[in-house]
Coordinates of C-alpha atoms in Angstrom, one line a residue:
X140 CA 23.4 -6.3 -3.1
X141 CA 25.5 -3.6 -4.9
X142 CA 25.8 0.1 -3.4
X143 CA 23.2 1.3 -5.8
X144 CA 20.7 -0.8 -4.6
X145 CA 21.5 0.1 -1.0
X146 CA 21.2 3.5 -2.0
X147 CA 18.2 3.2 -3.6
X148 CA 16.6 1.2 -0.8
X149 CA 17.3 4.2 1.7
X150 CA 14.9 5.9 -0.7
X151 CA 12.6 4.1 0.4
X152 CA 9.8 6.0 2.9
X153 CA 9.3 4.6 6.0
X154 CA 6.2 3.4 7.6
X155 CA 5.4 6.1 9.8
X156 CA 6.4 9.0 7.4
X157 CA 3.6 7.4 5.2
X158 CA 1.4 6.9 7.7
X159 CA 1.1 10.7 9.1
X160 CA 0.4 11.8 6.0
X161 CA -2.7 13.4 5.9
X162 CA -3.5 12.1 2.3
X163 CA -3.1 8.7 3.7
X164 CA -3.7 8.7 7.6
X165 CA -7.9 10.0 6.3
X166 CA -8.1 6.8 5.3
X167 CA -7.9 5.3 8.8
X168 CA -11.4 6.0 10.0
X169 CA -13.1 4.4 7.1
X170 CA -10.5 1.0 7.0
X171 CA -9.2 1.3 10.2
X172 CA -5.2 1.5 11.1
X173 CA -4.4 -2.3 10.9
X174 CA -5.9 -2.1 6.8
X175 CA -3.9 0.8 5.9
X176 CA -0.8 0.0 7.1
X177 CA -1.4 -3.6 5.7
X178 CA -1.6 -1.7 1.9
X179 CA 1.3 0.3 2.8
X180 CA 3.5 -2.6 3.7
X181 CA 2.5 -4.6 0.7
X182 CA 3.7 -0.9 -1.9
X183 CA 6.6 -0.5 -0.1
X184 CA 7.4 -3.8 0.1
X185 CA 6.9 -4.4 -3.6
X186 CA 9.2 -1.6 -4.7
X187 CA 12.1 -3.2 -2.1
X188 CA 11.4 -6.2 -4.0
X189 CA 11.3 -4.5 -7.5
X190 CA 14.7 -3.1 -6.4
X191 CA 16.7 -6.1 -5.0
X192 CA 15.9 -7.6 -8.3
X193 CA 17.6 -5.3 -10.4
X194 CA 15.1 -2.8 -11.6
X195 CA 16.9 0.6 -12.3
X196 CA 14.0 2.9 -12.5
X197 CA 14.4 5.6 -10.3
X198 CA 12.7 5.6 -6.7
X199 CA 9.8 8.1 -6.8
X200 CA 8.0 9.4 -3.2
X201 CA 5.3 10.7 -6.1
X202 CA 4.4 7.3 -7.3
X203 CA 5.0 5.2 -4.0
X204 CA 2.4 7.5 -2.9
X205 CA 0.4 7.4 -5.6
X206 CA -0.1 3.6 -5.5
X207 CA -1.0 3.4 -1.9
X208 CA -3.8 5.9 -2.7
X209 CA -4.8 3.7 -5.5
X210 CA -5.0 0.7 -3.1
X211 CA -6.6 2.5 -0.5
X212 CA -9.2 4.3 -2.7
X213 CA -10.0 0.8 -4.4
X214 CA -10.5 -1.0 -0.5
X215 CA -13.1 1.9 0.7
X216 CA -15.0 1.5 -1.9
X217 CA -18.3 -0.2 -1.3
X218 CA -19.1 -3.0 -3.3
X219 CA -21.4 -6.4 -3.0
X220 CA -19.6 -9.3 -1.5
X221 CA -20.6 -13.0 -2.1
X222 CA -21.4 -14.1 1.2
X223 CA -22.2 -17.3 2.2
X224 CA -26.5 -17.5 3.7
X225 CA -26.5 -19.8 6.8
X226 CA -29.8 -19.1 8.4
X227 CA -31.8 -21.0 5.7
X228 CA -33.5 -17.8 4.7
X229 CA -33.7 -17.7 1.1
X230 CA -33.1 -14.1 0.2

């Protein structure tokens, strides 16, 4: 790991500065702490990745943001689910 890259991974937010955000922490009552911080592991952890393997785009708060409101916006949605019927009630 070159200097750049440790430079740029100090960019990086961490967990709880994200999660007291009010844009993000709102989502806590509908998905529940354990969810959101799941979703904001799995950005942050994509753009450490994107970083140790040599991407040079510049490390934006804006669009880190922006993609765990994406993520989160897209899990509180409702939608059906398959599930699987059990109780031999056709339905």
């Amino acid at each position: 790991m070159n200097q750049i890259q440790r430079e740029r991974l100090r960019q990086l937010p961490a967990m709880d500065e994200v999660l007291s955000l009010q844009s993000i922490s709102c989502y806590e009552s509908r998905l529940g702490r354990k969810s959101v911080k799941s979703v904001v592991s799995d950005v942050i952890g994509e753009f450490r990745k994107s970083i140790l393997e040599g991407n040079t785009s510049p490390v934006s708060l804006e669009n880190i943001h922006s993609e765990i409101e994406k993520r989160l916006r897209r899990h509180s949605r409702r939608s059906p689910r398959k599930v699987i019927n059990l109780s031999l009630i056709h339905i």
